[in-house]
Tab-separated table of C-alpha atoms in Angstrom:
chain	number	residue	atom	x	y	z
P	1	MET	CA	0.145	-0.232	0.035
P	2	GLN	CA	2.937	2.465	0.674
P	3	LYS	CA	4.713	1.638	-2.448
P	4	LEU	CA	1.294	2.446	-4.399
P	5	PHE	CA	0.590	5.802	-2.033
P	6	THR	CA	4.301	6.960	-3.551
P	7	SER	CA	4.105	5.852	-6.905
P	8	LEU	CA	0.749	7.737	-6.911
P	9	LEU	CA	2.498	10.587	-5.507
P	10	LEU	CA	5.270	10.724	-8.063
P	11	LEU	CA	3.050	10.449	-10.671
P	12	PHE	CA	1.036	13.656	-9.862
P	13	PHE	CA	4.114	15.747	-9.138
P	14	LEU	CA	5.020	14.411	-12.905
P	15	ALA	CA	1.869	15.345	-14.076
P	16	GLN	CA	2.073	18.940	-12.212
P	17	ALA	CA	5.569	19.534	-13.795
P	18	HIS	CA	4.076	18.560	-17.107
P	19	ALA	CA	1.353	20.940	-16.852
P	20	GLN	CA	3.405	23.542	-15.767
P	21	SER	CA	5.888	23.515	-19.219
P	22	THR	CA	5.071	25.019	-22.376
P	23	THR	CA	5.726	24.478	-26.104
P	24	LEU	CA	6.079	27.719	-27.813
P	25	THR	CA	5.471	27.426	-31.757
P	26	GLY	CA	5.654	29.974	-34.364
P	27	LYS	CA	6.562	30.839	-37.860
P	28	ILE	CA	9.026	33.943	-39.088
P	29	VAL	CA	7.705	35.489	-42.195
P	30	THR	CA	8.719	38.893	-44.014
P	31	PRO	CA	6.136	41.498	-45.207
P	32	GLU	CA	5.771	39.270	-48.039
P	33	ASN	CA	4.619	36.532	-46.068
P	34	ASN	CA	7.737	34.204	-46.981
P	35	ALA	CA	9.747	32.436	-44.387
P	36	VAL	CA	12.703	34.408	-43.102
P	37	ASP	CA	15.885	32.406	-44.031
P	38	VAL	CA	17.931	32.703	-40.713
P	39	ALA	CA	16.759	34.301	-37.548
P	40	ASN	CA	17.314	34.077	-33.865
P	41	ILE	CA	14.547	32.856	-30.897
P	42	ILE	CA	16.027	34.427	-28.157
P	43	ILE	CA	13.999	33.744	-24.536
P	44	LEU	CA	14.595	36.468	-21.765
P	45	ALA	CA	13.549	36.544	-18.144
P	46	LEU	CA	11.390	39.661	-17.291
P	47	PRO	CA	12.204	42.173	-15.463
P	48	ASP	CA	15.693	42.201	-16.410
P	49	SER	CA	16.132	40.615	-20.010
P	50	SER	CA	18.491	37.660	-18.798
P	51	PHE	CA	19.021	35.389	-21.022
P	52	VAL	CA	16.880	31.808	-20.531
P	53	ASP	CA	17.016	30.055	-23.651
P	54	GLY	CA	17.919	30.227	-27.591
P	55	MET	CA	17.380	28.574	-30.842
P	56	VAL	CA	18.335	29.222	-34.440
P	57	THR	CA	15.898	28.784	-37.469
P	58	TYR	CA	16.816	28.359	-40.757
P	59	ASP	CA	13.258	27.949	-42.190
P	60	GLY	CA	11.232	30.290	-39.874
P	61	GLN	CA	9.630	27.335	-38.055
P	62	PHE	CA	10.488	27.080	-34.604
P	63	SER	CA	9.368	25.018	-31.475
P	64	MET	CA	10.720	25.662	-27.881
P	65	ASP	CA	10.353	23.785	-24.640
P	66	LEU	CA	9.907	26.272	-21.599
P	67	ALA	CA	9.891	25.154	-18.033
P	68	SER	CA	7.795	27.997	-17.736
P	69	ALA	CA	6.139	30.577	-19.899
P	70	LYS	CA	5.445	32.843	-17.392
P	71	ASN	CA	7.572	36.035	-17.031
P	72	LYS	CA	9.207	35.786	-20.102
P	73	LEU	CA	10.105	37.865	-23.292
P	74	LEU	CA	10.540	36.350	-27.041
P	75	GLN	CA	12.688	38.365	-29.076
P	76	ILE	CA	13.437	37.725	-32.321
P	77	THR	CA	16.411	39.021	-34.315
P	78	ALA	CA	17.340	38.517	-38.140
P	79	LEU	CA	19.624	40.060	-40.533
P	80	GLY	CA	17.582	42.954	-42.491
P	81	TYR	CA	14.680	42.932	-40.086
P	82	ALA	CA	13.811	45.493	-37.174
P	83	ASP	CA	14.131	43.273	-33.684
P	84	TYR	CA	10.731	41.987	-32.694
P	85	GLN	CA	9.797	41.679	-29.111
P	86	VAL	CA	6.575	40.168	-27.286
P	87	GLU	CA	5.693	39.135	-23.704
P	88	ILE	CA	4.776	35.647	-23.695
P	89	ASP	CA	1.518	34.851	-22.978
P	90	PRO	CA	1.436	31.244	-21.474
P	91	SER	CA	-2.635	30.449	-22.077
P	92	LYS	CA	-1.495	31.056	-25.948
P	93	PRO	CA	1.784	29.420	-26.447
P	94	GLN	CA	0.791	28.779	-30.407
P	95	LEU	CA	1.670	32.458	-31.980
P	96	GLY	CA	1.224	31.326	-35.708
P	97	SER	CA	2.767	33.769	-38.132
P	98	ILE	CA	4.964	36.466	-36.809
P	99	GLN	CA	5.492	39.373	-39.656
P	100	LEU	CA	8.910	41.064	-39.300
P	101	ALA	CA	9.438	44.355	-40.231
P	102	GLU	CA	12.314	45.515	-42.260
P	103	ALA	CA	14.900	47.437	-40.167
P	104	GLY	CA	15.151	51.380	-41.761
P	105	ILE	CA	18.472	51.077	-42.022
P	106	ALA	CA	20.072	53.227	-45.078
P	107	ILE	CA	22.215	50.739	-47.206
P	108	LYS	CA	25.472	52.491	-48.783
P	109	GLU	CA	25.843	51.677	-52.544
P	110	ALA	CA	28.702	49.024	-53.175
P	111	VAL	CA	29.869	47.242	-56.215
P	112	VAL	CA	29.806	43.716	-55.789
P	113	LYS	CA	31.967	41.653	-58.297
P	114	ALA	CA	30.379	38.327	-57.227
P	115	LYS	CA	27.540	37.146	-54.847
P	116	THR	CA	28.881	36.522	-51.421
P	117	PRO	CA	26.774	33.923	-49.066
P	118	ARG	CA	26.124	35.735	-45.695
P	119	PHE	CA	26.709	32.180	-43.863
P	120	GLU	CA	28.831	29.214	-44.196
P	121	GLN	CA	29.359	26.498	-42.425
P	122	LYS	CA	33.135	24.827	-42.850
P	123	ASN	CA	34.398	21.933	-40.536
P	124	GLY	CA	32.577	22.691	-37.602
P	125	ILE	CA	32.700	26.406	-38.082
P	126	LEU	CA	30.169	29.033	-38.998
P	127	GLN	CA	31.433	31.486	-41.010
P	128	VAL	CA	29.568	34.785	-41.409
P	129	ASN	CA	30.914	36.881	-44.321
P	130	VAL	CA	30.772	40.642	-43.715
P	131	GLU	CA	33.109	41.896	-46.834
P	132	ASN	CA	31.067	42.163	-49.859
P	133	THR	CA	27.469	41.693	-48.108
P	134	SER	CA	24.906	43.724	-46.751
P	135	LEU	CA	26.551	43.125	-43.148
P	136	SER	CA	29.502	45.340	-44.247
P	137	SER	CA	26.730	48.452	-43.566
P	138	SER	CA	25.336	46.755	-40.223
P	139	GLY	CA	27.300	49.716	-38.375
P	140	THR	CA	29.757	48.211	-35.560
P	141	VAL	CA	30.872	44.723	-35.439
P	142	LEU	CA	28.309	44.557	-32.251
P	143	ASP	CA	25.833	44.802	-34.925
P	144	VAL	CA	27.141	42.207	-37.062
P	145	LEU	CA	27.095	39.786	-33.858
P	146	LYS	CA	23.509	40.905	-33.327
P	147	SER	CA	22.854	39.404	-36.735
P	148	THR	CA	24.797	36.245	-35.913
P	149	PRO	CA	22.860	33.141	-35.908
P	150	GLY	CA	23.188	31.197	-32.812
P	151	ILE	CA	24.600	34.647	-30.552
P	152	PHE	CA	22.983	36.932	-28.080
P	153	LEU	CA	24.014	40.453	-26.615
P	154	SER	CA	23.256	41.440	-23.175
P	155	ARG	CA	21.125	44.423	-23.002
P	156	ASP	CA	24.263	46.243	-21.795
P	157	GLU	CA	26.791	45.364	-24.508
P	158	GLU	CA	28.924	43.851	-22.273
P	159	SER	CA	28.663	40.298	-22.917
P	160	VAL	CA	27.916	37.874	-25.324
P	161	GLN	CA	26.492	34.450	-25.471
P	162	MET	CA	26.458	31.594	-27.476
P	163	PHE	CA	23.150	29.524	-27.119
P	164	GLY	CA	24.411	26.421	-25.053
P	165	LYS	CA	27.446	27.840	-24.452
P	166	GLY	CA	27.196	30.614	-22.317
P	167	THR	CA	29.889	33.460	-22.379
P	168	VAL	CA	32.170	33.291	-25.027
P	169	LYS	CA	35.677	34.474	-25.419
P	170	ILE	CA	36.001	36.903	-28.403
P	171	PHE	CA	39.168	37.148	-30.314
P	172	LEU	CA	40.186	39.767	-32.922
P	173	ASP	CA	42.535	38.610	-35.288
P	174	GLY	CA	43.283	35.783	-33.207
P	175	GLN	CA	44.094	38.134	-30.093
P	176	GLU	CA	41.661	37.644	-27.112
P	177	VAL	CA	39.345	41.049	-26.928
P	178	GLN	CA	39.780	42.308	-23.067
P	179	SER	CA	37.528	45.059	-23.442
P	180	MET	CA	34.308	45.314	-24.641
P	181	ASP	CA	34.788	49.091	-25.749
P	182	ILE	CA	36.971	47.735	-28.629
P	183	LEU	CA	34.128	46.249	-30.474
P	184	LYS	CA	31.810	48.735	-30.000
P	185	SER	CA	34.362	51.128	-31.909
P	186	LEU	CA	35.043	48.727	-34.671
P	187	ASN	CA	33.268	49.790	-37.606
P	188	SER	CA	31.666	46.774	-39.718
P	189	GLU	CA	33.466	47.930	-43.094
P	190	GLU	CA	36.384	47.031	-41.280
P	191	ILE	CA	35.775	43.461	-40.952
P	192	VAL	CA	36.165	40.620	-43.699
P	193	LYS	CA	34.621	37.593	-41.511
P	194	VAL	CA	33.075	36.637	-38.226
P	195	GLU	CA	33.822	32.829	-37.272
P	196	VAL	CA	31.855	31.307	-34.587
P	197	ILE	CA	33.144	28.052	-32.990
P	198	ARG	CA	31.287	26.190	-30.656
P	199	ASN	CA	33.933	23.414	-30.137
P	200	PRO	CA	37.434	25.465	-30.231
P	201	SER	CA	40.743	23.468	-30.843
P	202	ALA	CA	43.686	23.846	-29.400
P	203	LYS	CA	44.339	26.433	-31.842
P	204	TYR	CA	42.464	29.075	-29.064
P	205	ASP	CA	43.504	28.941	-25.643
P	206	ALA	CA	41.984	26.417	-23.078
P	207	GLU	CA	39.618	29.088	-21.293
P	208	GLY	CA	37.609	29.560	-24.910
P	209	LYS	CA	36.146	26.062	-24.285
P	210	GLY	CA	32.835	27.538	-23.797
P	211	GLY	CA	32.604	28.714	-27.440
P	212	VAL	CA	34.953	31.225	-29.755
P	213	ILE	CA	34.063	34.135	-31.561
P	214	ASN	CA	37.224	35.134	-34.058
P	215	ILE	CA	36.639	38.338	-35.733
P	216	ILE	CA	38.959	38.746	-39.013
P	217	THR	CA	39.655	42.472	-40.062
P	218	LYS	CA	41.054	43.857	-43.175
P	219	ASN	CA	44.366	44.676	-41.193
P	220	SER	CA	44.766	40.958	-40.414
P	221	GLN	CA	46.383	40.950	-43.970
P	222	LEU	CA	48.202	44.177	-44.179
P	223	GLU	CA	52.556	43.685	-43.133
P	224	GLY	CA	54.189	46.469	-40.952
P	225	PHE	CA	53.252	47.813	-37.743
P	226	LEU	CA	49.570	48.347	-36.367
P	227	GLY	CA	48.708	50.192	-33.146
P	228	ASN	CA	46.231	51.149	-31.096
P	229	ILE	CA	45.321	52.732	-27.931
P	230	LEU	CA	42.587	52.906	-25.486
P	231	VAL	CA	41.377	54.915	-22.579
P	232	ASN	CA	38.162	54.923	-20.550
P	233	THR	CA	37.644	56.832	-17.432
P	234	THR	CA	34.676	56.299	-15.204
P	235	ARG	CA	33.664	59.155	-12.695
P	236	ALA	CA	32.316	58.589	-9.572
P	237	THR	CA	32.937	58.849	-5.720
P	238	TYR	CA	36.314	57.166	-6.770
P	239	SER	CA	37.371	57.594	-10.184
P	240	ARG	CA	38.346	54.607	-12.300
P	241	SER	CA	40.709	54.358	-15.034
P	242	TYR	CA	41.324	51.930	-18.082
P	243	LEU	CA	44.288	52.019	-20.385
P	244	LYS	CA	45.331	49.655	-23.045
P	245	THR	CA	47.765	49.529	-25.398
P	246	ASP	CA	48.435	46.877	-28.617
P	247	LEU	CA	51.170	46.614	-31.005
P	248	SER	CA	51.621	44.118	-33.691
P	249	TYR	CA	53.992	43.852	-36.458
P	250	LYS	CA	54.139	41.572	-39.496
P	251	LYS	CA	56.626	40.878	-42.032
P	252	GLY	CA	56.916	38.418	-44.160
P	253	LYS	CA	56.741	34.589	-41.989
P	254	TRP	CA	57.210	36.420	-38.622
P	255	GLY	CA	54.202	38.209	-36.774
P	256	ILE	CA	54.879	39.758	-32.966
P	257	PHE	CA	51.734	40.611	-31.259
P	258	THR	CA	52.204	42.425	-27.850
P	259	SER	CA	49.178	43.918	-25.406
P	260	LEU	CA	49.924	45.926	-21.945
P	261	SER	CA	46.992	47.286	-19.804
P	262	TRP	CA	46.565	49.098	-16.824
P	263	ASN	CA	43.609	49.519	-14.838
P	264	PRO	CA	44.331	51.183	-11.211
P	265	TYR	CA	41.000	51.776	-8.879
P	266	LYS	CA	39.949	52.324	-5.396
P	267	THR	CA	37.005	50.987	-3.493
P	268	PHE	CA	35.097	52.001	0.100
P	269	LYS	CA	32.422	50.311	1.756
P	270	ASP	CA	31.010	51.424	5.010
P	271	GLU	CA	28.693	48.417	6.644
P	272	LYS	CA	26.582	48.688	9.733
P	273	PHE	CA	24.882	45.483	11.119
P	274	LYS	CA	22.699	45.177	14.029
P	275	ARG	CA	21.649	42.125	15.742
P	276	ILE	CA	19.315	41.913	18.941
P	277	ILE	CA	18.801	38.475	20.802
P	278	THR	CA	16.124	38.609	23.459
P	279	GLN	CA	16.165	36.229	26.688
P	280	PRO	CA	13.550	35.789	29.425
P	281	THR	CA	15.312	38.590	31.610
P	282	SER	CA	17.538	40.297	29.448
P	283	THR	CA	17.622	41.889	25.577
P	284	TYR	CA	21.280	41.749	24.177
P	285	THR	CA	22.398	44.082	21.094
P	286	LEU	CA	25.411	43.700	18.937
P	287	ASN	CA	26.226	46.532	16.936
P	288	ASN	CA	28.738	45.751	14.571
P	289	HIS	CA	30.571	48.642	12.102
P	290	LEU	CA	32.766	47.585	9.333
P	291	LEU	CA	34.694	49.882	7.506
P	292	THR	CA	37.143	48.998	4.555
P	293	ASP	CA	39.252	50.738	2.163
P	294	TYR	CA	40.882	48.691	-0.778
P	295	GLN	CA	43.190	50.335	-3.029
P	296	SER	CA	44.743	48.711	-6.543
P	297	TRP	CA	47.493	50.555	-7.941
P	298	ASN	CA	49.575	47.962	-10.573
P	299	ASN	CA	46.723	46.188	-11.680
P	300	ASN	CA	48.688	45.055	-14.933
P	301	ILE	CA	48.125	41.986	-17.694
P	302	PHE	CA	50.752	42.123	-20.245
P	303	SER	CA	50.628	39.600	-23.313
P	304	THR	CA	53.151	39.041	-25.894
P	305	LYS	CA	53.107	35.918	-28.719
P	306	VAL	CA	55.594	35.834	-31.426
P	307	SER	CA	54.471	33.514	-34.651
P	308	TYR	CA	56.785	31.885	-37.459
P	309	ALA	CA	55.490	29.987	-40.615
P	310	ILE	CA	57.884	27.803	-41.376
P	311	ASN	CA	55.749	26.990	-44.725
P	312	LYS	CA	52.310	26.826	-45.732
P	313	LYS	CA	51.679	24.106	-43.427
P	314	ASN	CA	53.757	24.573	-40.278
P	315	THR	CA	53.568	26.919	-38.216
P	316	LEU	CA	55.295	27.616	-34.529
P	317	LYS	CA	54.066	29.991	-32.063
P	318	LEU	CA	55.534	31.203	-28.810
P	319	GLY	CA	53.483	33.129	-26.087
P	320	TYR	CA	53.471	34.783	-22.804
P	321	ARG	CA	51.061	36.478	-20.619
P	322	ALA	CA	51.593	38.063	-17.362
P	323	LYS	CA	49.045	39.358	-14.670
P	324	LEU	CA	50.738	41.509	-12.043
P	325	ASN	CA	48.546	43.269	-9.126
P	326	TYR	CA	49.922	45.338	-6.128
P	327	SER	CA	47.268	46.020	-3.589
P	328	LYS	CA	46.497	47.660	-0.015
P	329	SER	CA	43.647	47.318	1.889
P	330	ASN	CA	42.630	48.723	5.478
P	331	THR	CA	39.453	47.390	7.503
P	332	THR	CA	38.678	48.470	10.652
P	333	ASN	CA	36.036	46.135	12.889
P	334	GLN	CA	34.252	47.961	15.785
P	335	ASN	CA	31.936	45.473	17.983
P	336	ASN	CA	29.673	46.771	21.052
P	337	ILE	CA	27.796	44.387	22.850
P	338	PHE	CA	24.909	45.636	25.406
P	339	GLU	CA	22.773	44.197	27.820
P	340	ASN	CA	19.584	46.337	27.590
P	341	THR	CA	20.969	49.628	27.596
P	342	ASN	CA	24.295	49.061	29.709
P	343	PRO	CA	27.650	48.524	27.534
P	344	ILE	CA	29.164	45.204	28.423
P	345	GLN	CA	31.538	44.555	25.847
P	346	GLU	CA	33.446	46.344	23.284
P	347	LEU	CA	35.898	44.948	20.512
P	348	THR	CA	37.678	47.093	17.910
P	349	SER	CA	40.603	45.319	15.467
P	350	LYS	CA	42.163	47.156	12.647
P	351	ASN	CA	43.518	45.261	9.702
P	352	ASN	CA	46.190	46.778	7.207
P	353	SER	CA	47.084	44.285	4.357
P	354	ILE	CA	49.652	44.388	1.474
P	355	ASP	CA	49.156	42.076	-1.572
P	356	HIS	CA	51.800	41.237	-4.015
P	357	LEU	CA	50.154	38.880	-6.907
P	358	LEU	CA	52.386	37.629	-9.922
P	359	TYR	CA	50.798	35.212	-12.427
P	360	GLY	CA	52.646	34.345	-15.747
P	361	ILE	CA	51.653	31.677	-18.483
P	362	THR	CA	54.042	30.399	-21.148
P	363	ASP	CA	52.930	28.740	-24.115
P	364	LEU	CA	54.755	26.735	-26.977
P	365	GLN	CA	52.872	25.485	-29.937
P	366	TYR	CA	53.496	23.341	-33.382
P	367	ARG	CA	50.715	23.257	-35.517
P	368	TYR	CA	50.251	21.324	-38.914
P	369	ALA	CA	47.479	21.882	-41.075
P	370	ASP	CA	46.960	20.618	-44.455
P	371	THR	CA	44.597	21.538	-47.939
P	372	LEU	CA	42.029	18.674	-46.460
P	373	GLN	CA	41.705	20.822	-43.284
P	374	ARG	CA	43.420	18.166	-41.004
P	375	ALA	CA	45.414	19.263	-38.243
P	376	PHE	CA	47.723	18.225	-35.851
P	377	THR	CA	48.976	20.249	-32.890
P	378	VAL	CA	51.209	19.873	-29.965
P	379	SER	CA	51.377	22.402	-27.034
P	380	LEU	CA	53.510	22.746	-23.764
P	381	ASN	CA	52.001	24.976	-21.380
P	382	HIS	CA	53.977	26.652	-18.153
P	383	THR	CA	52.148	28.475	-15.585
P	384	GLY	CA	53.780	29.931	-12.403
P	385	TYR	CA	51.769	31.958	-9.739
P	386	GLY	CA	53.534	33.667	-7.061
P	387	SER	CA	51.719	35.378	-3.911
P	388	GLU	CA	52.857	37.944	-0.898
P	389	ASN	CA	50.978	38.781	1.536
P	390	THR	CA	51.460	40.823	4.861
P	391	SER	CA	49.056	41.884	7.501
P	392	PHE	CA	49.131	43.948	10.380
P	393	ILE	CA	46.299	43.555	13.246
P	394	ASP	CA	45.740	45.826	16.114
P	395	GLU	CA	43.258	44.528	18.472
P	396	LYS	CA	41.606	45.991	21.750
P	397	LEU	CA	39.111	44.795	23.656
P	398	GLY	CA	37.293	46.515	26.441
P	399	ASN	CA	39.568	48.389	28.696
P	400	ALA	CA	42.666	46.126	28.217
P	401	GLY	CA	45.743	47.322	26.320
P	402	LEU	CA	46.490	47.319	23.056
P	403	LEU	CA	47.366	43.885	21.192
P	404	HIS	CA	49.547	44.019	17.844
P	405	ARG	CA	49.834	40.948	15.836
P	406	LYS	CA	51.349	40.551	12.191
P	407	SER	CA	50.746	37.748	9.451
P	408	GLN	CA	52.832	36.838	6.247
P	409	ALA	CA	51.864	34.418	3.942
P	410	ASN	CA	53.583	33.326	0.510
P	411	GLY	CA	52.465	30.916	-1.876
P	412	LYS	CA	53.964	29.454	-5.251
P	413	ILE	CA	52.699	27.307	-7.732
P	414	ARG	CA	54.233	25.694	-11.109
P	415	ILE	CA	52.065	23.540	-13.292
P	416	TRP	CA	53.352	22.065	-16.540
P	417	ILE	CA	50.588	20.854	-18.961
P	418	GLY	CA	51.426	18.993	-22.470
P	419	ARG	CA	48.717	18.342	-25.203
P	420	LEU	CA	48.013	16.725	-28.316
P	421	ASP	CA	45.604	17.702	-30.623
P	422	TYR	CA	43.954	16.021	-34.185
P	423	GLU	CA	41.264	17.882	-35.930
P	424	GLN	CA	39.595	15.927	-38.786
P	425	PRO	CA	35.915	17.343	-40.576
P	426	LEU	CA	33.117	14.934	-40.166
P	427	PHE	CA	30.470	16.500	-41.960
P	428	ASN	CA	29.220	18.676	-45.561
P	429	ASP	CA	29.273	22.266	-45.196
P	430	PHE	CA	26.734	24.475	-46.124
P	431	LEU	CA	26.459	27.861	-48.069
P	432	MET	CA	23.375	30.634	-47.331
């Protein structure tokens, strides 16, 4: 009997869960009622428009299973059409035909010598051709990404997500982008193509396993020196500055890239807590006042990479990335305990801490790639981490004397990693 009751209870909960789920269906059409060939279907949560789920349709039809359609927003983006948004009505999940309006963007006149497909699938990489297509007049590279299948930009345009992969790593001509401000200032007319890589190979760093977007510009084919400087300042109670400079040199078989960023900042916290404990005969009150002043002077990131093309099939690369941080924090922690209204205990501590952090990553890579898109990569990676912390602690308990303490901590880590990768195309390409 107990087993029967348990089974019925389980079936009840499963039925409830099934009843709460919703299958959202619809068809996306043009003003002429033709199916839109490529579009992103995005589900956002209200009220903050955070990303919930997404899919790509290549024939206008879509069907998505939602655990709950309550407080959800449907967003549709497609190249050449204005973005479409509507709050989902859980009682009406069959949306029927959704007609998109043409985007009100003036397309500059261009001479196209041959028709270039906008989207190509090559060896597991979605290639978005920008040069000689209508995408070149989109505006910035972020506008190109908005029209890219399987890609979603946050509302503040500070992060890029890939459906099913989360936040992605973005590379510009093979170098990782550290600030979205670089993409916001890059004109789409300077872009040759965008590569969307769901399963990145050893060609990219291990941290890009969640998905990689590689943006290739017209400058990537130029020889000589190229450089740029980015300066960003934020005005607040404590102003914050960000400085980044990139310098690259390419000549013949050699390529050199160097990047340096500097990001000093200061923060301050003033926190107050009050706890009350009631007993039959007394009421105890604990007042806690916490002041924290933190300052980072040398928050620097440095990277350099040297590449040498032995021939068309064989390439050697040597890279080094390092982060240096020197910071100081001052914390005052004051505690007062009262019984009813009478003070019974006081404890004040001050902690002055100085931190030094340095870690560096060295990469050596050999890569062989033939004309059949097969590739073999051998990588050797060394990571070194070192930290030093010195803290001076002053404590005073009630009327007792002042207690002085000093704490020191050092840490060192060394990691060696060897890696072998082989790439082999397994499915056919497509053009759109």
